[in-house]
């Protein structure tokens, strides 16, 4: 949901009304200047692609990447904001519930595995 999330790692009090109202601009760019880039797998593992809603900019990408990267066993994360896909490589079979919780806590919704 555009403009209604407070990114992980930022105190709610630092944004008017406790939310980040100007994070995502209408053209999909990020007004916060968040870093771009993804983590690349360096080891073989299990690749899983999830669908995530609510991402609109590079800051959203960074927030989801950070949240998913914090799950044990994750080797790499690649977030594609335009398609709403999050590709994850894990050492073992991923725990979908753990991924859904991490994405939710970052302010987005994991709707399931991509088809």
Coordinates of N, CA, C and O in Angstrom, one line a residue, residues 7 13 22 26-27 31 34 43 49 53-56 76 79 89 91 95 99 111:
X7 N 9.3 1.9 7.2 CA 10.3 0.9 6.9 C 11.0 0.3 8.2 O 11.1 1.0 9.1
X13 N 8.1 7.3 15.1 CA 8.0 8.7 15.5 C 8.8 9.7 14.5 O 8.5 10.9 14.5
X22 N 5.7 10.0 2.2 CA 6.3 10.5 1.0 C 7.4 9.5 0.4 O 8.2 9.9 -0.4
X26 N 4.7 9.0 -7.4 CA 3.8 8.5 -8.4 C 4.5 7.7 -9.5 O 3.9 6.8 -10.1
X27 N 5.7 8.1 -9.8 CA 6.4 7.4 -11.0 C 7.1 6.2 -10.5 O 7.8 5.5 -11.3
X31 N 11.6 8.3 -2.9 CA 12.1 9.7 -2.5 C 13.1 9.6 -1.4 O 13.7 10.6 -1.0
X34 N 16.9 5.2 -1.3 CA 17.3 3.9 -0.8 C 18.3 3.2 -1.8 O 18.3 3.4 -3.0
X43 N 26.0 -20.1 -3.5 CA 26.0 -21.5 -3.3 C 24.7 -22.0 -3.9 O 23.7 -21.3 -4.0
X49 N 10.0 -18.8 -5.6 CA 9.5 -17.5 -5.9 C 8.2 -17.2 -5.3 O 7.3 -18.0 -5.4
X53 N 2.6 -8.2 -2.5 CA 1.9 -7.0 -2.9 C 2.3 -5.8 -2.0 O 2.7 -6.0 -0.9
X54 N 2.1 -4.6 -2.5 CA 2.4 -3.4 -1.8 C 3.7 -2.7 -2.1 O 3.9 -1.6 -1.6
X55 N 4.5 -3.4 -2.9 CA 5.9 -2.8 -3.2 C 5.7 -1.8 -4.4 O 5.1 -2.2 -5.4
X56 N 6.3 -0.6 -4.2 CA 6.2 0.3 -5.3 C 7.5 1.0 -5.7 O 7.6 1.7 -6.7
X76 N 20.2 -16.2 -0.7 CA 20.1 -15.0 -1.5 C 18.6 -14.6 -1.7 O 17.7 -15.4 -1.5
X79 N 14.5 -9.2 -5.3 CA 13.1 -8.6 -5.3 C 12.9 -7.8 -6.6 O 13.7 -7.0 -7.0
X89 N 16.7 -18.0 -2.5 CA 17.4 -19.2 -2.5 C 17.7 -19.6 -1.1 O 18.3 -18.8 -0.3
X91 N 19.0 -22.8 1.9 CA 19.8 -24.0 2.1 C 18.9 -25.2 2.1 O 19.3 -26.3 1.7
X95 N 10.4 -22.2 4.8 CA 9.2 -22.2 5.7 C 8.4 -21.0 5.2 O 8.6 -19.9 5.6
X99 N 8.4 -16.8 6.0 CA 8.6 -15.8 5.0 C 7.4 -14.8 5.0 O 7.5 -13.6 4.9
X111 N 1.5 -13.1 -0.8 CA 0.2 -13.8 -1.1 C 0.3 -15.2 -1.5 O -0.7 -15.9 -1.8

